[in-house]
Amino acid sequence: MKLDLIVRAAEILTMDPARPTASAVGVINGRIVGFDGELDGLTAERELDFGDACVTPGLIDAHCHTAWWGLSLAAVDLSTARGLDELYARIEAEVARLDTAGDPAAWVHGTGFNQAHHGGEFPSIARLDELTGDRPLYLRHTSGHASITNTATLRLVGALDAGFENPTGGVIVRDADGNPTGLVEEAAQGLVQALLLPYSTERLVEALEAATSRYAAEGITSFSEAGVGGGWIGHSPIEVAAYQAAATAGRLRARAQLMPAIDALRPLEAHAADFAGEGSGSGLDLGIRYGFGDDAVRFGHVKVFLDGSLLGATAAVTEDYCGHDHNTGYLLDDPAAYRERVLGTYRAGWPLALHAIGDAAIDLALDLISEAQERYGSRPAPCRIEHFGIARPDQVERAAKLGIAVTPQAGFIGPIGDQMAVLVGPEREDWLYRGRSVVDAGIILAGSSDLPVADNNLRRGMQAAVDRRTDSGAVLGAAEAITPEEALRTHTEWAARATGQIADKGTLERGKLADFAVFSASPLTAPRIADLDVVATVLGGELSYDGRG
């Protein structure tokens, strides 16, 4: 028998307790067929010898926003602007570029705004109006849960009309005199996006190729897209077609698991014996549900937003944010409405991924998951709480009893950890984006970047999970630090378990997908994981990235 590929390296970390390390792995038809001595006497069409490098399972980003980030690569980058004068200068330069291009209707798009980079201040709508005139403006906050617009945009969405009412789960922020400030929170962003959507399938394919090519350079072989097809997070009602088209054309450089936004689902009626014997549920047409697809593009959990963001102080908490008297954030809908929609979704066969950052939202998420599981049993993948941002000790204990997975973003600790600590205060600081307590409780801890809220350099995120150090040098929740091996498992084995894909990925075992990340040294013993280089990435036995020159 001749193999397709043999991969060799000084150290191959399988993350499989039965065979923790190897020095060679064989591949046929994109899957692993054996290791070391099992390959004796066999030859292969190709060999990849990575010398002193370290091979691990391909990294999995369990929660990110790939299309959004890919589209934003063409927008004005505000993440590096320091001070509003610099922000205004970048907007002015973009307006001049669009004027030169001769497209008077083109929007000014920006991404990555964070008020912490501007002394806590937001741009003046009056100044933005001076710069943009009648040209619409849409600047995304780094959290994704807010944006900044100008008067031209607000006029287009009707926010200046008499009798305008905020949509459920969102706010057009106004000053004391009732005038819009330009800040648009949460679901109200959908009013703006409705003017831009839907993106064409080809434009989305371009965005996916641009994004996943960069994923490959970070050692990422799989990702979960946290919301497609509906709500303010979706980009087209036929968004899934873009992922399929990208995969068919060889332009999708990592495996995609897609979370339909709950807004993309609709009521379904079936035989009285279906849907847990209730005959009705919420889902996609034809009864398509979790797991449908192939190794390149497959459906995952249903994504449900319960609250907002911590940086925007819109995440629902039980005690006031520091410096924000009587502000405890808010849920994005009525709990009774969530209960009806979420139970209908779960009944139709979908595991749940509930966005809950504040502890009040986490309470609701735990209630919903508990009732769903008690009434209808388990699903092929564990239900998840996305972010689990401000989790009280009793909530950690309850999550463990429910057998759920959580996806807190260790990668937030560096760039925005100081902001988060100020917002919650010293009494709650140790509850932020937990690690150690989650692992010790037996909860599945899945690693994720939430790109573009934080970057997708997962080595940096793993380092933050280990040292919990913010950009100022402070340590955020020292007792929540995990080991380097556990940090690697968050983006391999545990991410695969959280996404329901452990049978195919997450560890290197015979029969699993031949997806590998190749590092310059072992993440388990290197002085700093963040300082490692990605030497190469292998997807299904083929190089998706080769950094060897």
Coordinates of C-alpha atoms in Angstrom, one line a residue:
M1 CA 0.0 0.0 0.0
K2 CA 1.3 3.5 -0.9
L3 CA 0.3 6.4 1.3
D4 CA -0.6 9.9 0.0
L5 CA 1.5 11.6 2.6
I6 CA 3.9 11.0 5.5
V7 CA 4.4 13.9 7.9
R8 CA 7.6 13.8 10.0
A9 CA 8.8 16.1 12.8
A10 CA 10.9 16.0 15.9
E11 CA 7.7 16.0 18.0
I12 CA 4.1 15.3 17.1
L13 CA 1.7 16.1 19.9
T14 CA -1.4 14.0 19.3
M15 CA -3.4 15.2 22.4
D16 CA -4.5 11.5 22.6
P17 CA -3.7 10.0 26.0
A18 CA -3.3 6.6 24.3
R19 CA -0.5 7.8 22.2
P20 CA 0.6 11.3 23.4
T21 CA 3.5 11.8 20.9
A22 CA 4.8 10.5 17.6
S23 CA 7.5 11.4 15.1
A24 CA 5.6 10.4 11.9
V25 CA 2.0 10.2 10.8
G26 CA 0.6 8.7 7.6
V27 CA -2.3 10.0 5.5
I28 CA -4.6 8.6 2.9
N29 CA -7.5 10.5 1.3
G30 CA -7.1 13.3 3.8
R31 CA -7.3 11.2 6.9
I32 CA -4.8 9.7 9.3
V33 CA -4.0 6.0 8.9
G34 CA -1.2 5.4 11.3
F35 CA 1.9 6.5 13.2
D36 CA 5.5 5.7 13.6
G37 CA 6.1 1.9 13.5
E38 CA 2.7 1.4 11.9
L39 CA 4.2 3.0 8.8
D40 CA 7.3 0.7 8.6
G41 CA 7.8 -0.5 5.1
L42 CA 5.3 1.9 3.6
T43 CA 6.1 4.7 1.1
A44 CA 4.1 7.8 0.2
E45 CA 3.5 10.0 -2.8
R46 CA 4.8 12.9 -0.8
E47 CA 6.7 13.5 2.4
L48 CA 6.7 16.7 4.6
D49 CA 9.6 16.7 7.0
F50 CA 9.4 19.6 9.5
G51 CA 12.6 18.8 11.2
D52 CA 12.8 20.3 14.7
A53 CA 9.3 21.8 14.5
C54 CA 6.4 20.6 16.6
V55 CA 3.2 19.3 14.9
T56 CA -0.2 19.5 16.8
P57 CA -3.8 19.0 15.8
G58 CA -5.0 21.8 13.6
L59 CA -6.3 24.7 15.7
I60 CA -10.0 25.3 16.0
D61 CA -11.5 28.7 16.6
A62 CA -14.8 27.8 18.3
H63 CA -16.5 31.2 17.9
C64 CA -15.5 33.9 15.3
H65 CA -17.1 36.1 12.6
T66 CA -15.3 35.2 9.4
A67 CA -17.5 36.9 6.8
W68 CA -17.7 40.1 8.9
W69 CA -13.9 40.2 9.3
G70 CA -13.3 39.4 5.7
L71 CA -15.6 42.2 4.6
S72 CA -14.0 44.6 7.0
L73 CA -10.5 44.1 5.6
A74 CA -11.5 46.7 3.0
A75 CA -12.8 49.2 5.6
V76 CA -10.9 52.0 7.3
D77 CA -9.0 50.5 10.2
L78 CA -9.7 52.5 13.4
S79 CA -8.2 50.0 15.8
T80 CA -4.8 51.7 15.7
A81 CA -6.1 55.3 15.8
R82 CA -5.2 57.0 19.1
G83 CA -7.1 60.2 19.8
L84 CA -10.2 61.5 18.0
D85 CA -8.1 63.9 15.8
E86 CA -6.4 60.9 14.2
L87 CA -9.7 59.1 13.8
Y88 CA -11.2 62.2 12.1
A89 CA -8.1 62.4 9.8
R90 CA -8.6 58.8 8.7
I91 CA -12.3 59.4 7.9
E92 CA -11.4 62.6 6.0
A93 CA -8.8 60.7 4.0
E94 CA -11.4 58.0 3.1
V95 CA -13.9 60.6 2.0
A96 CA -11.3 62.2 -0.2
R97 CA -10.5 58.7 -1.7
L98 CA -14.1 58.1 -2.5
D99 CA -14.5 61.5 -4.0
T100 CA -11.6 60.9 -6.2
A101 CA -13.1 57.5 -7.2
G102 CA -16.2 59.4 -8.4
D103 CA -18.8 57.5 -6.5
P104 CA -20.9 60.0 -4.6
A105 CA -23.2 57.3 -3.2
A106 CA -20.4 55.1 -1.7
W107 CA -20.5 54.6 2.1
V108 CA -17.6 55.4 4.4
H109 CA -16.9 52.1 6.3
G110 CA -14.7 51.8 9.3
T111 CA -14.0 49.1 11.8
G112 CA -12.3 48.5 15.2
F113 CA -13.4 51.6 17.1
N114 CA -12.7 51.5 20.8
Q115 CA -13.5 54.5 23.0
A116 CA -10.6 53.5 25.3
H117 CA -8.2 54.6 22.6
H118 CA -9.7 58.1 22.7
G119 CA -9.9 58.9 26.4
G120 CA -13.3 57.2 26.7
E121 CA -14.8 59.6 24.2
F122 CA -17.0 58.9 21.2
P123 CA -16.7 60.9 17.9
S124 CA -18.9 64.0 17.6
I125 CA -21.7 63.6 15.2
A126 CA -21.4 67.2 14.3
R127 CA -17.7 66.7 13.3
L128 CA -18.5 63.5 11.4
D129 CA -21.2 65.4 9.5
E130 CA -18.7 68.1 8.5
L131 CA -16.4 65.5 7.1
T132 CA -18.9 63.3 5.3
G133 CA -21.7 65.6 4.3
D134 CA -24.5 63.6 2.6
R135 CA -22.3 60.5 2.3
P136 CA -23.5 57.7 4.7
L137 CA -21.1 56.6 7.4
Y138 CA -20.9 53.3 9.3
L139 CA -18.2 52.7 11.8
R140 CA -18.2 49.4 13.7
H141 CA -17.3 49.2 17.3
T142 CA -14.7 46.6 18.2
S143 CA -17.2 44.7 20.2
G144 CA -19.6 44.4 17.2
H145 CA -22.5 45.4 19.5
A146 CA -22.5 49.1 18.6
S147 CA -21.7 51.3 15.7
I148 CA -21.3 55.0 15.0
T149 CA -23.1 56.8 12.2
N150 CA -23.7 60.3 10.9
T151 CA -26.9 62.3 10.2
A152 CA -27.0 61.2 6.6
T153 CA -27.2 57.5 7.8
L154 CA -29.7 58.3 10.5
R155 CA -31.9 60.1 8.0
L156 CA -31.9 57.0 5.7
V157 CA -33.0 54.7 8.5
G158 CA -35.8 57.0 9.6
A159 CA -34.3 57.8 13.0
L160 CA -35.0 61.5 12.5
D161 CA -38.7 61.0 11.7
A162 CA -41.4 62.0 14.2
G163 CA -42.7 58.9 16.0
F164 CA -39.6 56.8 15.4
E165 CA -39.3 53.9 17.9
N166 CA -36.3 51.9 18.7
P167 CA -36.4 48.3 17.6
T168 CA -36.7 45.4 20.1
G169 CA -33.2 44.8 21.5
G170 CA -31.6 48.0 20.3
V171 CA -31.2 51.7 20.8
I172 CA -30.5 54.8 18.7
V173 CA -28.7 56.7 21.5
R174 CA -29.8 60.3 22.1
D175 CA -28.6 63.2 24.2
A176 CA -30.5 64.9 26.9
D177 CA -32.3 67.0 24.3
G178 CA -33.4 64.0 22.3
N179 CA -30.9 64.5 19.5
P180 CA -29.1 61.4 18.1
T181 CA -25.4 61.2 19.2
G182 CA -24.5 58.9 16.3
L183 CA -24.1 55.8 18.6
V184 CA -26.3 52.9 17.6
E185 CA -26.5 49.9 20.0
E186 CA -27.2 46.2 19.5
A187 CA -30.2 45.2 17.3
A188 CA -30.7 48.8 16.1
Q189 CA -27.7 48.2 13.9
G190 CA -29.9 46.1 11.8
L191 CA -31.6 49.3 10.6
V192 CA -28.3 50.4 9.1
Q193 CA -27.4 47.0 7.8
A194 CA -30.7 46.7 6.0
L195 CA -29.5 49.5 3.7
L196 CA -26.4 47.5 2.9
L197 CA -27.7 43.9 2.7
P198 CA -27.7 41.5 1.2
Y199 CA -24.1 41.1 0.0
S200 CA -23.7 39.2 -3.2
T201 CA -22.5 35.6 -3.0
E202 CA -19.4 36.5 -4.9
R203 CA -18.5 39.3 -2.6
L204 CA -18.9 37.0 0.4
V205 CA -16.8 34.4 -1.3
E206 CA -14.0 37.0 -1.7
A207 CA -14.3 37.9 2.0
L208 CA -14.2 34.3 3.0
E209 CA -11.1 33.6 0.9
A210 CA -9.4 36.7 2.3
A211 CA -10.2 35.7 5.9
T212 CA -9.5 32.0 5.8
S213 CA -6.2 32.5 4.0
R214 CA -5.2 34.5 7.0
Y215 CA -6.6 31.8 9.3
A216 CA -4.3 29.2 7.7
A217 CA -1.3 31.5 8.5
E218 CA -2.3 31.2 12.2
G219 CA -2.5 27.4 12.2
I220 CA -6.3 27.4 12.1
T221 CA -7.9 24.5 10.2
S222 CA -11.5 24.8 11.5
F223 CA -13.8 27.5 12.8
S224 CA -17.3 28.0 13.9
E225 CA -19.0 31.0 12.3
A226 CA -21.1 32.5 15.1
G227 CA -24.3 33.6 13.3
V228 CA -25.3 33.4 9.6
G229 CA -28.4 34.1 7.6
G230 CA -30.4 36.5 9.8
G231 CA -30.5 39.2 12.4
W232 CA -27.9 42.0 12.5
I233 CA -25.1 39.4 12.4
G234 CA -26.1 37.9 9.0
H235 CA -25.0 39.1 5.6
S236 CA -27.5 37.4 3.2
P237 CA -30.5 35.2 3.5
I238 CA -28.5 32.8 1.2
E239 CA -25.3 33.2 3.1
V240 CA -24.6 29.5 3.4
A241 CA -24.4 29.4 -0.4
A242 CA -21.3 31.5 -0.2
Y243 CA -19.5 29.1 2.0
Q244 CA -20.5 26.2 -0.3
A245 CA -19.3 28.2 -3.3
A246 CA -16.0 29.1 -1.7
A247 CA -15.4 25.4 -0.7
T248 CA -16.3 24.1 -4.2
A249 CA -13.9 26.6 -5.8
G250 CA -11.1 25.8 -3.4
R251 CA -11.3 29.3 -1.9
L252 CA -12.2 28.2 1.6
R253 CA -8.9 27.6 3.4
A254 CA -10.4 26.2 6.7
R255 CA -13.3 24.0 7.6
A256 CA -16.5 26.0 8.4
Q257 CA -19.1 25.1 11.0
L258 CA -22.0 27.5 10.5
M259 CA -24.3 28.6 13.4
P260 CA -27.6 29.8 11.9
A261 CA -28.8 32.9 13.7
I262 CA -32.2 32.2 15.4
D263 CA -33.7 34.9 13.2
A264 CA -33.0 32.8 10.2
L265 CA -35.2 30.0 11.5
R266 CA -39.0 29.9 11.0
P267 CA -41.9 27.9 12.4
L268 CA -42.1 24.4 11.0
E269 CA -45.1 22.0 11.1
A270 CA -44.6 18.2 10.7
H271 CA -46.2 14.9 11.7
A272 CA -47.5 14.9 15.2
A273 CA -44.9 12.4 16.2
D274 CA -42.0 14.7 15.1
F275 CA -40.3 17.4 17.1
A276 CA -40.4 15.5 20.4
G277 CA -44.0 14.5 19.8
E278 CA -45.2 18.1 19.6
G279 CA -45.4 18.3 15.8
S280 CA -44.0 21.8 15.6
G281 CA -40.7 23.6 16.1
S282 CA -38.4 26.2 14.7
G283 CA -35.8 25.4 12.0
L284 CA -34.7 25.6 8.4
D285 CA -36.7 24.4 5.5
L286 CA -36.9 20.7 4.8
G287 CA -36.0 19.9 8.4
I288 CA -32.3 20.6 7.9
R289 CA -30.6 20.7 11.3
Y290 CA -27.4 20.4 13.2
G291 CA -24.7 18.3 11.5
F292 CA -26.0 18.7 7.9
G293 CA -23.2 19.2 5.4
D294 CA -19.8 17.8 4.7
D295 CA -16.2 18.1 6.1
A296 CA -15.8 21.5 4.5
V297 CA -19.1 23.2 5.4
R298 CA -21.4 21.9 8.1
F299 CA -24.2 23.3 10.2
G300 CA -23.5 23.7 13.9
H301 CA -25.5 25.2 16.9
V302 CA -28.2 27.9 16.6
K303 CA -26.9 31.2 17.7
V304 CA -29.1 33.3 20.1
F305 CA -28.1 36.8 21.4
L306 CA -29.4 37.2 24.9
D307 CA -27.6 40.4 25.8
G308 CA -25.0 42.9 24.5
S309 CA -21.4 43.7 25.2
L310 CA -19.3 44.4 28.2
L311 CA -17.3 47.3 26.6
G312 CA -20.6 49.0 25.7
A313 CA -22.0 48.3 29.1
T314 CA -25.0 46.7 27.4
A315 CA -24.4 43.2 28.8
A316 CA -27.1 42.3 31.3
V317 CA -25.7 42.2 34.8
T318 CA -27.3 42.0 38.2
E319 CA -25.3 44.9 39.8
D320 CA -24.5 48.3 38.3
Y321 CA -21.4 48.8 36.1
C322 CA -18.8 50.9 37.9
G323 CA -19.2 54.5 36.9
H324 CA -22.6 53.9 35.4
D325 CA -25.2 54.3 38.2
H326 CA -28.4 52.4 37.5
N327 CA -27.0 50.9 34.4
T328 CA -27.2 47.1 34.4
G329 CA -27.3 46.6 30.7
Y330 CA -30.3 44.9 29.2
L331 CA -31.6 41.7 27.6
L332 CA -32.3 42.0 23.9
D333 CA -35.8 40.6 24.2
D334 CA -38.4 39.5 26.7
P335 CA -37.5 36.2 28.6
A336 CA -40.9 34.8 27.7
A337 CA -40.2 35.4 24.0
Y338 CA -36.8 33.8 24.3
R339 CA -38.3 30.8 26.0
E340 CA -40.8 30.2 23.2
R341 CA -38.3 30.5 20.4
V342 CA -35.4 28.7 22.1
L343 CA -37.5 25.7 23.1
G344 CA -39.0 25.5 19.6
T345 CA -35.5 25.5 18.1
Y346 CA -34.1 22.8 20.5
R347 CA -37.2 20.7 20.0
A348 CA -36.5 20.7 16.2
G349 CA -33.1 19.1 16.8
W350 CA -30.7 22.1 17.2
P351 CA -28.3 22.4 20.1
L352 CA -28.1 26.0 21.5
A353 CA -25.3 28.5 21.5
L354 CA -26.6 31.3 23.7
H355 CA -24.6 34.6 23.8
A356 CA -24.6 35.6 27.4
I357 CA -21.9 37.9 28.8
G358 CA -23.4 39.5 31.9
D359 CA -24.4 37.3 34.9
A360 CA -28.1 38.2 34.5
A361 CA -28.0 36.9 30.9
I362 CA -26.1 33.8 32.0
D363 CA -28.9 33.1 34.5
L364 CA -31.4 33.2 31.7
A365 CA -29.2 31.0 29.5
L366 CA -28.9 28.4 32.2
D367 CA -32.6 28.4 32.7
L368 CA -33.3 28.0 29.0
I369 CA -30.8 25.2 28.6
S370 CA -32.0 23.4 31.8
E371 CA -35.6 23.5 30.6
A372 CA -34.8 22.4 27.1
Q373 CA -32.7 19.4 28.2
E374 CA -35.2 18.4 30.9
R375 CA -38.1 18.5 28.4
Y376 CA -36.5 17.1 25.3
G377 CA -33.3 15.3 26.3
S378 CA -29.8 15.7 25.0
R379 CA -28.5 16.7 21.5
P380 CA -25.5 15.4 19.5
A381 CA -23.4 18.3 20.7
P382 CA -23.5 20.0 24.1
C383 CA -25.4 23.3 24.5
R384 CA -23.1 26.2 24.8
I385 CA -22.9 29.6 26.5
E386 CA -20.9 32.0 24.3
H387 CA -18.6 34.3 26.2
F388 CA -19.7 33.4 29.8
G389 CA -18.2 36.8 30.5
I390 CA -19.1 37.7 34.1
A391 CA -19.9 34.3 35.7
R392 CA -20.6 34.1 39.4
P393 CA -19.3 31.0 41.3
D394 CA -22.8 29.5 41.6
Q395 CA -23.2 29.8 37.8
V396 CA -20.0 27.8 37.2
E397 CA -21.4 25.1 39.5
R398 CA -24.8 25.0 37.7
A399 CA -23.2 25.0 34.2
A400 CA -21.2 21.9 35.2
K401 CA -24.3 20.1 36.4
L402 CA -26.0 20.9 33.0
G403 CA -23.1 19.4 31.1
I404 CA -22.7 22.4 28.8
A405 CA -19.7 24.0 27.1
V406 CA -18.6 27.6 27.5
T407 CA -16.5 29.8 25.2
P408 CA -14.9 32.6 27.1
Q409 CA -12.3 34.6 25.1
A410 CA -8.9 34.5 26.8
G411 CA -7.7 36.7 23.9
F412 CA -9.7 39.6 25.4
I413 CA -7.5 39.7 28.5
G414 CA -4.6 41.5 26.8
P415 CA -6.2 44.2 24.6
I416 CA -9.4 44.9 26.6
G417 CA -8.8 43.3 30.0
D418 CA -8.1 46.6 31.7
Q419 CA -11.3 48.1 30.4
M420 CA -13.3 45.2 31.6
A421 CA -11.8 45.3 35.0
V422 CA -12.7 48.9 35.5
L423 CA -16.3 48.3 34.4
V424 CA -17.0 45.5 36.8
G425 CA -14.8 46.6 39.7
P426 CA -12.6 44.6 42.0
E427 CA -15.4 42.6 43.6
R428 CA -16.3 41.0 40.2
E429 CA -12.9 41.2 38.5
D430 CA -12.1 37.5 39.2
W431 CA -15.3 36.4 37.5
L432 CA -14.2 37.7 34.1
Y433 CA -13.7 35.2 31.3
R434 CA -12.8 32.3 33.5
G435 CA -10.5 29.4 32.9
R436 CA -9.3 27.3 35.8
S437 CA -12.6 27.2 37.7
V438 CA -14.3 26.1 34.5
V439 CA -11.9 23.3 33.9
D440 CA -11.9 22.1 37.5
A441 CA -15.7 22.0 37.5
G442 CA -15.6 19.6 34.5
I443 CA -17.1 22.1 32.0
I444 CA -15.9 21.9 28.4
L445 CA -13.7 25.0 27.9
A446 CA -13.6 25.9 24.2
G447 CA -11.1 28.3 22.8
S448 CA -12.3 31.2 20.6
S449 CA -11.1 34.5 19.4
D450 CA -14.5 36.2 18.6
L451 CA -12.6 37.8 15.7
P452 CA -12.7 40.7 14.9
V453 CA -13.4 41.7 18.5
A454 CA -9.9 40.4 19.2
D455 CA -7.4 39.2 16.7
N456 CA -7.2 35.5 15.7
N457 CA -3.6 35.0 16.8
L458 CA -4.6 32.0 18.9
R459 CA -1.0 31.7 20.2
R460 CA -1.5 35.1 21.9
G461 CA -4.9 33.9 23.2
M462 CA -3.4 30.7 24.6
Q463 CA -0.6 32.7 26.3
A464 CA -3.3 35.0 27.9
A465 CA -5.1 31.9 29.2
V466 CA -1.8 30.9 30.9
D467 CA -0.6 34.2 32.3
R468 CA -3.9 36.3 32.4
R469 CA -1.8 39.4 31.7
T470 CA -3.4 42.6 30.4
D471 CA -1.7 45.1 28.1
S472 CA -0.9 47.3 31.1
G473 CA 0.9 44.4 32.8
A474 CA -1.8 43.7 35.4
V475 CA -2.9 40.1 36.0
L476 CA -6.6 39.6 35.6
G477 CA -8.0 36.8 37.8
A478 CA -4.7 35.1 38.6
A479 CA -6.5 32.0 40.1
E480 CA -8.1 31.4 36.7
A481 CA -4.8 30.7 34.9
I482 CA -4.6 27.3 33.1
T483 CA -1.6 25.2 32.0
P484 CA -0.1 25.4 28.5
E485 CA -1.4 21.9 27.8
E486 CA -4.9 22.9 28.8
A487 CA -4.6 26.1 26.7
L488 CA -3.7 24.0 23.7
R489 CA -6.6 21.7 24.4
T490 CA -9.0 24.6 24.3
H491 CA -8.2 25.0 20.6
T492 CA -8.0 21.3 19.8
E493 CA -9.7 18.6 21.8
W494 CA -12.0 20.7 23.9
A495 CA -13.1 22.9 21.0
A496 CA -13.9 19.8 19.0
R497 CA -16.0 18.5 21.8
A498 CA -17.8 21.8 22.2
T499 CA -18.7 21.8 18.5
G500 CA -19.7 18.2 18.5
Q501 CA -16.9 17.2 16.1
I502 CA -14.5 15.1 18.3
A503 CA -15.0 12.1 16.1
D504 CA -13.2 13.9 13.2
K505 CA -10.9 16.4 14.8
G506 CA -9.3 17.8 17.9
T507 CA -6.8 15.0 18.5
L508 CA -4.6 13.1 16.1
E509 CA -5.9 9.5 15.9
R510 CA -6.3 6.9 13.2
G511 CA -9.4 7.7 11.1
K512 CA -9.5 11.4 11.9
L513 CA -8.9 14.3 9.5
A514 CA -5.3 15.0 8.6
D515 CA -5.4 18.6 9.9
F516 CA -2.2 19.8 11.5
A517 CA -0.7 23.0 12.9
V518 CA 3.2 23.1 12.8
F519 CA 4.9 25.3 15.4
S520 CA 8.5 26.4 15.7
A521 CA 8.6 24.6 19.1
S522 CA 6.3 22.8 21.4
P523 CA 3.5 24.9 22.9
L524 CA 3.8 22.8 26.0
T525 CA 7.4 23.7 26.8
A526 CA 8.1 26.9 25.0
P527 CA 8.9 29.9 27.4
R528 CA 6.0 31.7 25.8
I529 CA 3.4 30.3 23.4
A530 CA 2.8 33.8 22.0
D531 CA 6.4 33.9 20.7
L532 CA 6.1 30.7 18.6
D533 CA 6.0 30.9 14.8
V534 CA 3.5 29.0 12.7
V535 CA 5.8 27.1 10.4
A536 CA 3.0 25.5 8.3
T537 CA -0.6 24.4 8.3
V538 CA -2.0 21.2 6.8
L539 CA -5.6 20.8 5.9
G540 CA -6.7 17.3 4.9
G541 CA -3.2 16.3 4.0
E542 CA -2.6 19.4 1.9
L543 CA -0.6 22.5 2.8
S544 CA -2.9 25.4 3.4
Y545 CA 0.0 27.6 4.6
D546 CA 3.7 27.1 4.2
G547 CA 5.9 29.6 6.1
R548 CA 9.2 27.9 5.4
G549 CA 10.1 30.3 2.6

